[in-house]
mmCIF file of C-alpha atoms and ligand atoms in Angstrom:
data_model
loop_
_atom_site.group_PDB
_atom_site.id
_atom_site.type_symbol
_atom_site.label_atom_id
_atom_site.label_comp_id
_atom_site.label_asym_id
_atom_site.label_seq_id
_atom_site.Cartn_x
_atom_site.Cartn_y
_atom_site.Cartn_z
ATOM 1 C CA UNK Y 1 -19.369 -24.090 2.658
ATOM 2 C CA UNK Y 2 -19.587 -20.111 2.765
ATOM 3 C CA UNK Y 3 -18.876 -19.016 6.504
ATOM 4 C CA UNK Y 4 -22.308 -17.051 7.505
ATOM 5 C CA UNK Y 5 -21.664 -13.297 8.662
ATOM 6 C CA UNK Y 6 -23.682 -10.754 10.413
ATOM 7 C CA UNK Y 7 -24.870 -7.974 7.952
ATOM 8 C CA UNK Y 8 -24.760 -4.947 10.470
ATOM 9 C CA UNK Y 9 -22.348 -2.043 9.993
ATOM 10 C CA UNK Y 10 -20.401 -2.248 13.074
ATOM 11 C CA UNK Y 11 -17.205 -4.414 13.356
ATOM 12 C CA UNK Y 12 -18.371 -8.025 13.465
ATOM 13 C CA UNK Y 13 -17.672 -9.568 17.170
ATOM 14 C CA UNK Y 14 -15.305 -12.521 15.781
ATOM 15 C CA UNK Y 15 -13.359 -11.123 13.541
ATOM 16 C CA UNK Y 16 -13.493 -12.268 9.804
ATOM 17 C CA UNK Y 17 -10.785 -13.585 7.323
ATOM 18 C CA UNK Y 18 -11.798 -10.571 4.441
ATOM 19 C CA UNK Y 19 -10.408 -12.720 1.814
ATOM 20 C CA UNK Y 20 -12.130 -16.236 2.850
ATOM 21 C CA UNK Y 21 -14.700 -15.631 0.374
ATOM 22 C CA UNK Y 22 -13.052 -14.529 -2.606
ATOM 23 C CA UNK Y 23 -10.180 -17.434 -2.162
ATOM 24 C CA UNK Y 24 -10.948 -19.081 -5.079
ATOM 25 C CA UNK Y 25 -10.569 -15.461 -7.008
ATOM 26 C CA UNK Y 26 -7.215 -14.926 -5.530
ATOM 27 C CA UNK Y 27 -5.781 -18.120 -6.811
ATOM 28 C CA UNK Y 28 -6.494 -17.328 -10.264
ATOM 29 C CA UNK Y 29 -4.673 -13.525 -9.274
ATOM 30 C CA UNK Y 30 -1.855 -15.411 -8.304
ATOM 31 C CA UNK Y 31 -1.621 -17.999 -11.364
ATOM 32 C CA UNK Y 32 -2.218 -14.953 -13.660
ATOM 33 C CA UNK Y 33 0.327 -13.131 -11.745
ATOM 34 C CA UNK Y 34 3.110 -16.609 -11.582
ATOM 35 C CA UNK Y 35 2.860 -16.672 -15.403
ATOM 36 C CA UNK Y 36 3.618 -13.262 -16.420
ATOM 37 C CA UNK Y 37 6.947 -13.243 -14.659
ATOM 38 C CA UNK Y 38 8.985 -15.155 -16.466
ATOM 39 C CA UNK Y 39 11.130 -13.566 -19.513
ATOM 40 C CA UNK Y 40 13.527 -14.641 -21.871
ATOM 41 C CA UNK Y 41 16.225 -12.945 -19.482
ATOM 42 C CA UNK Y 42 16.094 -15.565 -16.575
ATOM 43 C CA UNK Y 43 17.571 -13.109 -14.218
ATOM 44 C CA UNK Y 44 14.592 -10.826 -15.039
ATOM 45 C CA UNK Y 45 12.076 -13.701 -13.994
ATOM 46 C CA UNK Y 46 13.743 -14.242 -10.639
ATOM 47 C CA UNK Y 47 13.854 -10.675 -9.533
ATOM 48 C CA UNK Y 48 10.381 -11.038 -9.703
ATOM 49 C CA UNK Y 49 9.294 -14.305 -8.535
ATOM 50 C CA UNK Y 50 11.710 -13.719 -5.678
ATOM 51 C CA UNK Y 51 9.743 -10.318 -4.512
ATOM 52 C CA UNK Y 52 6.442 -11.886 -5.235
ATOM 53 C CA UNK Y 53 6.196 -15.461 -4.866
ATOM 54 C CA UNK Y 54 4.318 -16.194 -1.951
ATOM 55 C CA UNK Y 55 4.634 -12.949 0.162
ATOM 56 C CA UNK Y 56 2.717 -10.103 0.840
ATOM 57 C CA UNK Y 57 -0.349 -9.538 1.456
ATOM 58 C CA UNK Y 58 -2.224 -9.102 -1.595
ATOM 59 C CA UNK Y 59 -4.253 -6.442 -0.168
ATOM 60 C CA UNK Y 60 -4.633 -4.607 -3.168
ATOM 61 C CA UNK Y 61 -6.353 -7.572 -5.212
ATOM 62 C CA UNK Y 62 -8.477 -8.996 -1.784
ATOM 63 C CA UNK Y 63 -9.532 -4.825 -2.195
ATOM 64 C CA UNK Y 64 -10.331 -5.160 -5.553
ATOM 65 C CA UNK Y 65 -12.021 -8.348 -5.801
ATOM 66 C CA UNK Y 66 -14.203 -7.665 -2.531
ATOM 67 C CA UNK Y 67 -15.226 -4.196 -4.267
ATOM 68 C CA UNK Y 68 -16.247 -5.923 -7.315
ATOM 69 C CA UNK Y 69 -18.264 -8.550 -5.778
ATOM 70 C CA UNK Y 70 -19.705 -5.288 -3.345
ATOM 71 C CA UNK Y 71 -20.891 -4.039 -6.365
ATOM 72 C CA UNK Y 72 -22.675 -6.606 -7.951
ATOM 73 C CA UNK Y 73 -20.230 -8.357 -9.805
ATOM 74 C CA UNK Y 74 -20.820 -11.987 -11.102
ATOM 75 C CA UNK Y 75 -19.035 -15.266 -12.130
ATOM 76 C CA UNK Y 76 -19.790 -14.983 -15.926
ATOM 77 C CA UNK Y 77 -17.014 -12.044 -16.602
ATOM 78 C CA UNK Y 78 -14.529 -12.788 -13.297
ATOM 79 C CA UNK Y 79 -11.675 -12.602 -15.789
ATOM 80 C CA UNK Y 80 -11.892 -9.002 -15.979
ATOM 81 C CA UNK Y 81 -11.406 -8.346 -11.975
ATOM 82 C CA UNK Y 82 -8.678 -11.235 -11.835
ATOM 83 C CA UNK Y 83 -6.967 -9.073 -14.586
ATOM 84 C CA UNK Y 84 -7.413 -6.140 -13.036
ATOM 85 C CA UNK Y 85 -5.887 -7.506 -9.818
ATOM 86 C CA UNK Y 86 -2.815 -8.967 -10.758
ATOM 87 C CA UNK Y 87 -1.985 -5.688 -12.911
ATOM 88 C CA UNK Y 88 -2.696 -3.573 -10.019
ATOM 89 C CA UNK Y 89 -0.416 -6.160 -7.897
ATOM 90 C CA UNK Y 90 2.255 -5.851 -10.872
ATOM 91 C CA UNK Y 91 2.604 -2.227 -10.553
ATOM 92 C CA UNK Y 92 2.583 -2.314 -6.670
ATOM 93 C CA UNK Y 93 5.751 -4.598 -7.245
ATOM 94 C CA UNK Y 94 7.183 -2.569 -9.435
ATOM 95 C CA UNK Y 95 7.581 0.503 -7.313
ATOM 96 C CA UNK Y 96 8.463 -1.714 -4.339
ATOM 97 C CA UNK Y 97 11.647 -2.819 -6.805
ATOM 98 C CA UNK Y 98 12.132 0.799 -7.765
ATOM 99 C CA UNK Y 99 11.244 2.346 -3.927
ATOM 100 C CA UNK Y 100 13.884 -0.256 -2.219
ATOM 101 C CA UNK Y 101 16.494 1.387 -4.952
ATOM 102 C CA UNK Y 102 15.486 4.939 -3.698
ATOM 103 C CA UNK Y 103 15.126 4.330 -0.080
ATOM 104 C CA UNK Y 104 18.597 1.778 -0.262
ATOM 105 C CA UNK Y 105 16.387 -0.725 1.383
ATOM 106 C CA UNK Y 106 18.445 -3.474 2.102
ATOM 107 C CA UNK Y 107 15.099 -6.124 4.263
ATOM 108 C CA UNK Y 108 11.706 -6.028 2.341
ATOM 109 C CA UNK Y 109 9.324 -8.637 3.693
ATOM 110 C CA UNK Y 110 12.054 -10.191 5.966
ATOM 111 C CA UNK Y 111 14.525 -10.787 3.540
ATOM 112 C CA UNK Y 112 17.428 -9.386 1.794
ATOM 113 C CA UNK Y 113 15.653 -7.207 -0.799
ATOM 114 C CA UNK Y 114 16.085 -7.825 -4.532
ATOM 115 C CA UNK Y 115 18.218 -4.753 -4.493
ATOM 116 C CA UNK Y 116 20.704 -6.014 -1.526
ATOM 117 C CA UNK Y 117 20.313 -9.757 -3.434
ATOM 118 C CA UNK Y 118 20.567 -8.353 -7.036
ATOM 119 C CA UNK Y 119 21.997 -5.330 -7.179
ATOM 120 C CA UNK Y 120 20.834 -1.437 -8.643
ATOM 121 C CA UNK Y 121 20.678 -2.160 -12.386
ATOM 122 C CA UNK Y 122 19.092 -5.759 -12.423
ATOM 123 C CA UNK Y 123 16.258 -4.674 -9.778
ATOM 124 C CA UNK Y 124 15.561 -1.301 -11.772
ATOM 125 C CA UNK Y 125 14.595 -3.185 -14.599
ATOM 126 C CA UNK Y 126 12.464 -6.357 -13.591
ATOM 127 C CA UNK Y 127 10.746 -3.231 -11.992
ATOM 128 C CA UNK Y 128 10.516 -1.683 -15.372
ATOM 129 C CA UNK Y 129 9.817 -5.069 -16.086
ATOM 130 C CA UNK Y 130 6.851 -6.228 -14.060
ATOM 131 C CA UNK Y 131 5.285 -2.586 -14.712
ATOM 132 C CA UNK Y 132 5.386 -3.236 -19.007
ATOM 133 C CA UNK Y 133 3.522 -6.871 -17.900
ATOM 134 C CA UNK Y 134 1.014 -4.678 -16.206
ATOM 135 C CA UNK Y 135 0.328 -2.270 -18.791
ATOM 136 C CA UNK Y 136 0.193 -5.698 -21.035
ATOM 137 C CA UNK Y 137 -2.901 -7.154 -19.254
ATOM 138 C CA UNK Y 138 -4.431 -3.171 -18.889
ATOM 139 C CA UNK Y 139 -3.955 -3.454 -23.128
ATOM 140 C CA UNK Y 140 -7.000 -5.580 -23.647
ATOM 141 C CA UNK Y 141 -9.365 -3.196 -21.421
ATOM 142 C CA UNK Y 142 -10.960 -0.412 -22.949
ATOM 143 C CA UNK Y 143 -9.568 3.106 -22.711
ATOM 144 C CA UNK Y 144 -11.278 4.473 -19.527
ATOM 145 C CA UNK Y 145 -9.503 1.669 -17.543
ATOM 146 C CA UNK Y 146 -6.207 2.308 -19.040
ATOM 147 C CA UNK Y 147 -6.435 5.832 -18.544
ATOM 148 C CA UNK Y 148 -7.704 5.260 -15.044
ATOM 149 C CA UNK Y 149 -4.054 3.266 -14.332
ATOM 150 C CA UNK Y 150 -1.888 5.295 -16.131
ATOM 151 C CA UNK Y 151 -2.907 8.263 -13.889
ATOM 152 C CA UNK Y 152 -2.902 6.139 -10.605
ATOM 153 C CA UNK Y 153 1.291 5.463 -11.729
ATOM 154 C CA UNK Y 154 1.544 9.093 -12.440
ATOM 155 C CA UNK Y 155 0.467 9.984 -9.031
ATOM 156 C CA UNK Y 156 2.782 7.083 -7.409
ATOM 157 C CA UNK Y 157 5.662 9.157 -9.332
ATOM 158 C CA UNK Y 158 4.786 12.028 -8.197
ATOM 159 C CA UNK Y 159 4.035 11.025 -4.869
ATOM 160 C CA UNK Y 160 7.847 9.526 -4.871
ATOM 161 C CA UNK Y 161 9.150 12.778 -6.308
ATOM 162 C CA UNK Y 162 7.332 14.729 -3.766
ATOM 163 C CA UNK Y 163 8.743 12.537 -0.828
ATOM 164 C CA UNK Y 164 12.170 12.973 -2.047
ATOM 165 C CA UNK Y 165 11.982 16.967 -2.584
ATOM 166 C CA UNK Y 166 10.528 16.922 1.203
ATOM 167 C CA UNK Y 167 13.092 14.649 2.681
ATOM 168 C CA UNK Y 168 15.256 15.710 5.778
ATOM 169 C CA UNK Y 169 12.305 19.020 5.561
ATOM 170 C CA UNK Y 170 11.340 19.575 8.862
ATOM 171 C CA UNK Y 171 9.085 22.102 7.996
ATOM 172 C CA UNK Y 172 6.949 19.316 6.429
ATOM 173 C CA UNK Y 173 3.091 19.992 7.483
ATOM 174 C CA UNK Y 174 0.480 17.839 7.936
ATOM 175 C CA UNK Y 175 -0.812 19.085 4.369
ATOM 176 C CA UNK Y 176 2.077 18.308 2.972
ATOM 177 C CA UNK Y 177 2.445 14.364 4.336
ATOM 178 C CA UNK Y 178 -0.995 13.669 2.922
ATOM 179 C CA UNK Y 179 -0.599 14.944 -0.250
ATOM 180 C CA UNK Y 180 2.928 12.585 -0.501
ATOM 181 C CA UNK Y 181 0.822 9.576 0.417
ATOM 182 C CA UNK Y 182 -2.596 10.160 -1.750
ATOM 183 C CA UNK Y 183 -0.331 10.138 -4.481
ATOM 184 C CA UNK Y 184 2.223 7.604 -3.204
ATOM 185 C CA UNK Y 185 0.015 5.109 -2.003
ATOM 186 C CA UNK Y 186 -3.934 5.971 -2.150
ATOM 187 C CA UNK Y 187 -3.809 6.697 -5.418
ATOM 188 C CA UNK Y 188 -3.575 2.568 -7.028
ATOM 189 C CA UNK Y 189 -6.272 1.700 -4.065
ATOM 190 C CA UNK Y 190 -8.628 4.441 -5.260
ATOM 191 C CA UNK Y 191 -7.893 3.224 -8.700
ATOM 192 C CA UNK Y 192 -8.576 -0.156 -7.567
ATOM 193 C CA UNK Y 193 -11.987 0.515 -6.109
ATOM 194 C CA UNK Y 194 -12.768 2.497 -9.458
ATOM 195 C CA UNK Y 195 -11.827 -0.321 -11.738
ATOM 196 C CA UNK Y 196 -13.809 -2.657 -9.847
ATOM 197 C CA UNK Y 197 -17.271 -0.681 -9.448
ATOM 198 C CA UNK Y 198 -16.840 -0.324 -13.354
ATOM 199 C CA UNK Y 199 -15.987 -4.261 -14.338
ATOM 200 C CA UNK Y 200 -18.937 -5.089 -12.089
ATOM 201 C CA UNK Y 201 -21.178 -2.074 -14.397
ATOM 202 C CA UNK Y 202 -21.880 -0.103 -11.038
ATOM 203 C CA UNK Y 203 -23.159 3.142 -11.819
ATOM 204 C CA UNK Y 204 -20.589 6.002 -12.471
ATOM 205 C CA UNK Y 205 -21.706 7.689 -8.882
ATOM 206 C CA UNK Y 206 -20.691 4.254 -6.972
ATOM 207 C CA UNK Y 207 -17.485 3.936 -9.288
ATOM 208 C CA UNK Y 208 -16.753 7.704 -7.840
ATOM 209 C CA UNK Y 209 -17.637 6.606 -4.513
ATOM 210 C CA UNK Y 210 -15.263 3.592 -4.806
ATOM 211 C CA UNK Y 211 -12.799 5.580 -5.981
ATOM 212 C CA UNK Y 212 -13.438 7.690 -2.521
ATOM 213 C CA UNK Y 213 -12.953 4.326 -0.809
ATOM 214 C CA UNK Y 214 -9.932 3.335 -2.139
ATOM 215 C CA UNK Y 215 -8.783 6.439 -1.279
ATOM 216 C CA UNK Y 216 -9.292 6.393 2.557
ATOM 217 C CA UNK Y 217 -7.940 2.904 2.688
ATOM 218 C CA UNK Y 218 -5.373 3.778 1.373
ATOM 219 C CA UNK Y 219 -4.273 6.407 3.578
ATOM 220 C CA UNK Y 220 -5.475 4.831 6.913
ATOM 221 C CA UNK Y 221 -2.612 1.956 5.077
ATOM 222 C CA UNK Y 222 -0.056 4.423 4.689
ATOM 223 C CA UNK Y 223 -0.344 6.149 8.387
ATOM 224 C CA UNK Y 224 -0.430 2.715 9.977
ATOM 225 C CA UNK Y 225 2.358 1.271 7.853
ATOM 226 C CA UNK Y 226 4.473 5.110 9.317
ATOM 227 C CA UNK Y 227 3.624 3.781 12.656
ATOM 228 C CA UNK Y 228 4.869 0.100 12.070
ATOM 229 C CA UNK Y 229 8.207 1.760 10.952
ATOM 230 C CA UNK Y 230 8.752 3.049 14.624
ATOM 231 C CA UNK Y 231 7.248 0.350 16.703
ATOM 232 C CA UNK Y 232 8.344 -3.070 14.805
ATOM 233 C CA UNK Y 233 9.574 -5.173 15.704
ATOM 234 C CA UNK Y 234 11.508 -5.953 12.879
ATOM 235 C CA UNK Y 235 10.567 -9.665 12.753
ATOM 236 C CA UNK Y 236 7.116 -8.487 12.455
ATOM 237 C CA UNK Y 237 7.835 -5.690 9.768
ATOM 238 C CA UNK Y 238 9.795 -7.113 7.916
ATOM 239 C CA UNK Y 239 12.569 -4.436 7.661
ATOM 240 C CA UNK Y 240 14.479 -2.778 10.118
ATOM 241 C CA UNK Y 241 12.710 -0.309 12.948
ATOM 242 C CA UNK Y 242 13.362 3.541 12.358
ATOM 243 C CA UNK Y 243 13.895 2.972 8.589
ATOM 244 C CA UNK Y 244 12.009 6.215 7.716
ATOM 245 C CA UNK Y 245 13.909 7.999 9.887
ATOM 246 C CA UNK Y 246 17.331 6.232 8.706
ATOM 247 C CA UNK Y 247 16.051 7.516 4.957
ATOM 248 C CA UNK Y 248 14.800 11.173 6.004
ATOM 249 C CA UNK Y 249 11.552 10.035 5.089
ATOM 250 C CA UNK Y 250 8.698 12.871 6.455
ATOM 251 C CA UNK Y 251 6.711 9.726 7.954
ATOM 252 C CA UNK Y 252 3.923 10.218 10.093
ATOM 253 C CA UNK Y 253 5.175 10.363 13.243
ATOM 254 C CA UNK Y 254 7.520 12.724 12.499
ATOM 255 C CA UNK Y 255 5.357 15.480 10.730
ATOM 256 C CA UNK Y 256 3.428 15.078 14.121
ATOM 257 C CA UNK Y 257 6.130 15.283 16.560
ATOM 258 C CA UNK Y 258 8.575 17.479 14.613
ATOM 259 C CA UNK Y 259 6.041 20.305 14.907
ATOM 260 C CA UNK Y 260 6.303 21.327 18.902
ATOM 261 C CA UNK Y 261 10.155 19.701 19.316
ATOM 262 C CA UNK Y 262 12.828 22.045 18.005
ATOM 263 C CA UNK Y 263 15.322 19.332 18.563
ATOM 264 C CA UNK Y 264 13.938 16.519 16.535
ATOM 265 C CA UNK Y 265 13.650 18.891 13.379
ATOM 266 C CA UNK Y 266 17.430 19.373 13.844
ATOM 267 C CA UNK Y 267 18.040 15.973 14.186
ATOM 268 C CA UNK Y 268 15.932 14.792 11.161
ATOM 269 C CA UNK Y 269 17.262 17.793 9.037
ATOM 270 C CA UNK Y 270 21.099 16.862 10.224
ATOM 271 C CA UNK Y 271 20.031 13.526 9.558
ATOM 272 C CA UNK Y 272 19.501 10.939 12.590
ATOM 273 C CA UNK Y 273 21.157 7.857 11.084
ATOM 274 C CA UNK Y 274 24.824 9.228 11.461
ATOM 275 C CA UNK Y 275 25.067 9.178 14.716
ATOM 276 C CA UNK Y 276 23.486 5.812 16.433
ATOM 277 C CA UNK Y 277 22.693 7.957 20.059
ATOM 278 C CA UNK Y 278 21.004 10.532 18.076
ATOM 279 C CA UNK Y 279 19.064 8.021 15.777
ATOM 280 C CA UNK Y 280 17.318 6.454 19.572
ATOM 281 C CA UNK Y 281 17.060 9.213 21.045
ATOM 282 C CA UNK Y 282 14.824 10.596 17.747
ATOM 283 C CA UNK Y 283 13.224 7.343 17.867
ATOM 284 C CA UNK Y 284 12.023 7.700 21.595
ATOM 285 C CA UNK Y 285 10.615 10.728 20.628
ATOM 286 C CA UNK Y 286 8.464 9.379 17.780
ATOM 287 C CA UNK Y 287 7.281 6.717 19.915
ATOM 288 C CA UNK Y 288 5.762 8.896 22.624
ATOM 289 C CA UNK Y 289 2.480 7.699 23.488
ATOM 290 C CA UNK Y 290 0.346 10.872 22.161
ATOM 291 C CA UNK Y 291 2.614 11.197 19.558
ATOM 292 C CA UNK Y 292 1.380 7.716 18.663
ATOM 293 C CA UNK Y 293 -2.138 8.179 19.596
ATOM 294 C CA UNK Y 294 -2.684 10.993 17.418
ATOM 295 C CA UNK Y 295 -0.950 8.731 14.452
ATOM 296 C CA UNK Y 296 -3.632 6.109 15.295
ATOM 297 C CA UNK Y 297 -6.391 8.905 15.433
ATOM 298 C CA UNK Y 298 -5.956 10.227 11.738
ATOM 299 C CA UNK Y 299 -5.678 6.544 10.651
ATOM 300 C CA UNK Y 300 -8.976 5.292 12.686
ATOM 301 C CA UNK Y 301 -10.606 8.616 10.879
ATOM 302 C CA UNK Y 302 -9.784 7.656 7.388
ATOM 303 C CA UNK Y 303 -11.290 4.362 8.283
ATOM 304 C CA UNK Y 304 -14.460 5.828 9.773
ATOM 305 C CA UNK Y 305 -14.692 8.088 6.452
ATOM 306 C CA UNK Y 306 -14.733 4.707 4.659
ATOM 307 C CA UNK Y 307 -16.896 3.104 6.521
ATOM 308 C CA UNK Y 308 -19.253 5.816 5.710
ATOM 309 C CA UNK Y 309 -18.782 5.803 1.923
ATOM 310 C CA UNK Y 310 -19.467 2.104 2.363
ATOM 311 C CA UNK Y 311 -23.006 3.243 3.095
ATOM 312 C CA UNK Y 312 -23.379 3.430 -0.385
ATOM 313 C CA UNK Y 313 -23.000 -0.280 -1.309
ATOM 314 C CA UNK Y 314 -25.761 -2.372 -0.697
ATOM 315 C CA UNK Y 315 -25.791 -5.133 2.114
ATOM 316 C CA UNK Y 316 -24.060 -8.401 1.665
ATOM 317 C CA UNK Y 317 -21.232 -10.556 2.504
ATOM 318 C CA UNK Y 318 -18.976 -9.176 0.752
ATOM 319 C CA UNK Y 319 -19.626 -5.746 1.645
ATOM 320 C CA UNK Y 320 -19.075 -7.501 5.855
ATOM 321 C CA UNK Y 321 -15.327 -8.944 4.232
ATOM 322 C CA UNK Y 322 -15.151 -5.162 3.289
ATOM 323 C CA UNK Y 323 -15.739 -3.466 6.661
ATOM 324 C CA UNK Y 324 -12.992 -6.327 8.115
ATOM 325 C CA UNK Y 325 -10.207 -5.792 5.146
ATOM 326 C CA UNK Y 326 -10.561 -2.009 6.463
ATOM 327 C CA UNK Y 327 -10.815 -2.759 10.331
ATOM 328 C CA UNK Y 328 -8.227 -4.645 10.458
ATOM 329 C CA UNK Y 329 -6.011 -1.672 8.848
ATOM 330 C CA UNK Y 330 -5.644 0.630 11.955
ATOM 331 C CA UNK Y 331 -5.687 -2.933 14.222
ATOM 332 C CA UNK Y 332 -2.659 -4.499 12.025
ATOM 333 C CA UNK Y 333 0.575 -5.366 13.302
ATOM 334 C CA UNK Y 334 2.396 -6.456 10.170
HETATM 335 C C1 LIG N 1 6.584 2.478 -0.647
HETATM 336 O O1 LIG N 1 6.441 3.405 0.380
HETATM 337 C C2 LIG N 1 6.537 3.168 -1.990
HETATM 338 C C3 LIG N 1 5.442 3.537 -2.647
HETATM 339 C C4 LIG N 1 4.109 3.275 -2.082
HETATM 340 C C5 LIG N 1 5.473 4.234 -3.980
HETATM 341 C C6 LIG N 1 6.770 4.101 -4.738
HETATM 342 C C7 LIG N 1 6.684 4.752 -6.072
HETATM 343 C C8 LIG N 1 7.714 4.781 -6.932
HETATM 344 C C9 LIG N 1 9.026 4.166 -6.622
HETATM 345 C C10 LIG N 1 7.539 5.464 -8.250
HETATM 346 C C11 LIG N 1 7.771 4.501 -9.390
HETATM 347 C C12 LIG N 1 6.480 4.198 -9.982
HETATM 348 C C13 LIG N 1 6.199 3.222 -10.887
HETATM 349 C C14 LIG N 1 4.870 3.286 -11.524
HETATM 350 C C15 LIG N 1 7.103 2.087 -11.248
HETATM 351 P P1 LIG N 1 7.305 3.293 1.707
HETATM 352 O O2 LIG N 1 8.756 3.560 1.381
HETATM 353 O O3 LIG N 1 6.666 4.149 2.721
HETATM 354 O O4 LIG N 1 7.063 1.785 2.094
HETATM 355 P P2 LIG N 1 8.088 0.724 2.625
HETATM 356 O O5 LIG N 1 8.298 1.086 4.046
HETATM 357 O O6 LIG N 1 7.367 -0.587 2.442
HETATM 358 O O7 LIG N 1 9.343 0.816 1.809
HETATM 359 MG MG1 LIG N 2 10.527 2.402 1.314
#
């Protein structure tokens, strides 16, 4: 039986598993997702089932499906939101494959990545791999949804080029770090929350709002995830502490701190990760308290913004599993 829930618009007193009611939905995600990853090339197939069988967090379907079900979505065509999850999950894959390549990261969900395990060439193309798979299941949508993808992976380039052009830049602003990460990372949740308000036939000024909501979730993700990379611990990240600041990566923290401290924007322009002194003593900066705060701050803020555009959705369960999926962003250690 259904757990009940409280239908107010504050954060519910017990906290609530945001995917317990949609459990059944994310089982079909991942046997949709378990079948499309095996190829004729064997090594191809276990790339990917190594990176995605049975880890991570499937936030971006749980987003998806909860949105669609928000907006009125039924049983009779759960297909389409099941599709729409697992290619959405494909392409978040994909970039992690191509990302781990860029950023030479060796741990991804507390393991050798597939690029330490499998090498450059191999892990560039299962990621070229599981990204064709997506565009496969988007190929029985109609256009609008294609086109609504397709731009969400442009973005994610760009975002990626835009991170690399600003790397070791300590003259990075605050502008600058959220335009990397709408495009980086907001930009498949917004297309995620768009997607869903349209399989579920919400009107076009809910999909928008959706859109708006994917958005903010996405960035409150993004900031939090910056912070993670400081604080760790590595057994609860998943990869090693400071690897943002190993990579030149304009994180969060940085852009904040780098602003008043003359001598972390040398250090992060000389690049921290030669010299292991300099690489703590950068750290210790990031992780000053205000310095953290403030991170927390802009994160809590995107997730007040969506709780606001949530306004728009009318009351029910799964609009409660909503407000927790996005709570538990700026509370989330992992
Ligand atoms: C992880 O960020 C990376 C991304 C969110 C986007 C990566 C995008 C690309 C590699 C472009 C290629 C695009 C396609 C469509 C295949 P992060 O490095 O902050 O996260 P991490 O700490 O988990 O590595
Ligand atoms: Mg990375």
């Amino acid at each position: 039986m259904k757990k009940a829930v409280t239908l107010t618009s504050e954060p519910a007193s017990a906290p609530i598993n945001p995917a317990a009611l949609i459990e059944a939905d994310l089982v079909q995600v991942e046997r949709r997702l378990s079948a499309l990853l095996d190829s004729n090339e064997a090594q191809i197939g276990e790339i990917c089932h190594y990176l995605i069988d049975g880890s991570g967090k499937r936030l971006r379907p749980t987003f998806i499906l909860l949105v669609y079900r928000a907006c009125g979505g039924g049983d009779a065509s759960v297909r389409d939101p099941i599709d729409a999850a697992a290619a959405l999950e494909l392409i978040h894959s994909a970039t992690l494959l191509h990302d781990d390549i860029i950023d030479s990261g060796l741990l991804r969900r507390g393991r050798p990545s597939a690029y330490a395990r499998y090498g450059f060439g191999p892990t560039l193309v299962a990621g070229d791999y599981l990204f064709c798979r997506a565009f496969e299941i988007c190929g029985r949508f109609d256009e609008p949804l294609v086109l609504t993808a397709a731009r969400a992976c442009i973005q994610l380039t760009e975002g990626e080029a835009m991170e690399g052009r600003m790397r070791h830049n300590p003259a990075t602003s605050l502008d600058d770090y959220l335009a990397i990460i709408t495009r980086k990372t907001a930009s498949l949740f917004a297309a995620g929350g768009k997607v869903a308000a349209d399989l579920a036939g919400a009107p076009p000024l809910l999909g928008e709002a959706m859109r708006q909501l994917g958005d903010a979730v996405g960035l409150a993700f993004q900031m939090i995830d910056d912070l993670l990379d400081i604080l760790g611990p590595e057994e609860k990240i998943g990869k090693p502490v400071g690897s943002d600041l190993r990579a030149g990566i304009p994180s969060l923290p940085m852009v904040l701190a780098a602003e008043h401290n003359p001598d972390l924007r040398k250090m992060f322009q000389n690049g921290a990760a030669h010299d292991d002194t300099m690489f703590h003593r950068a750290l210790d900066i990031l992780r000053a308290p205000d310095i953290i705060a403030r991170a927390r701050e802009l994160a809590a803020a995107q997730v007040a913004r969506a709780r606001e555009i949530m306004t728009a959705l009318p009351s029910s369960p799964y609009c409660e599993s909503l407000y927790a999926l996005i709570d538990e962003q700026v509370r989330r250690e992992v």
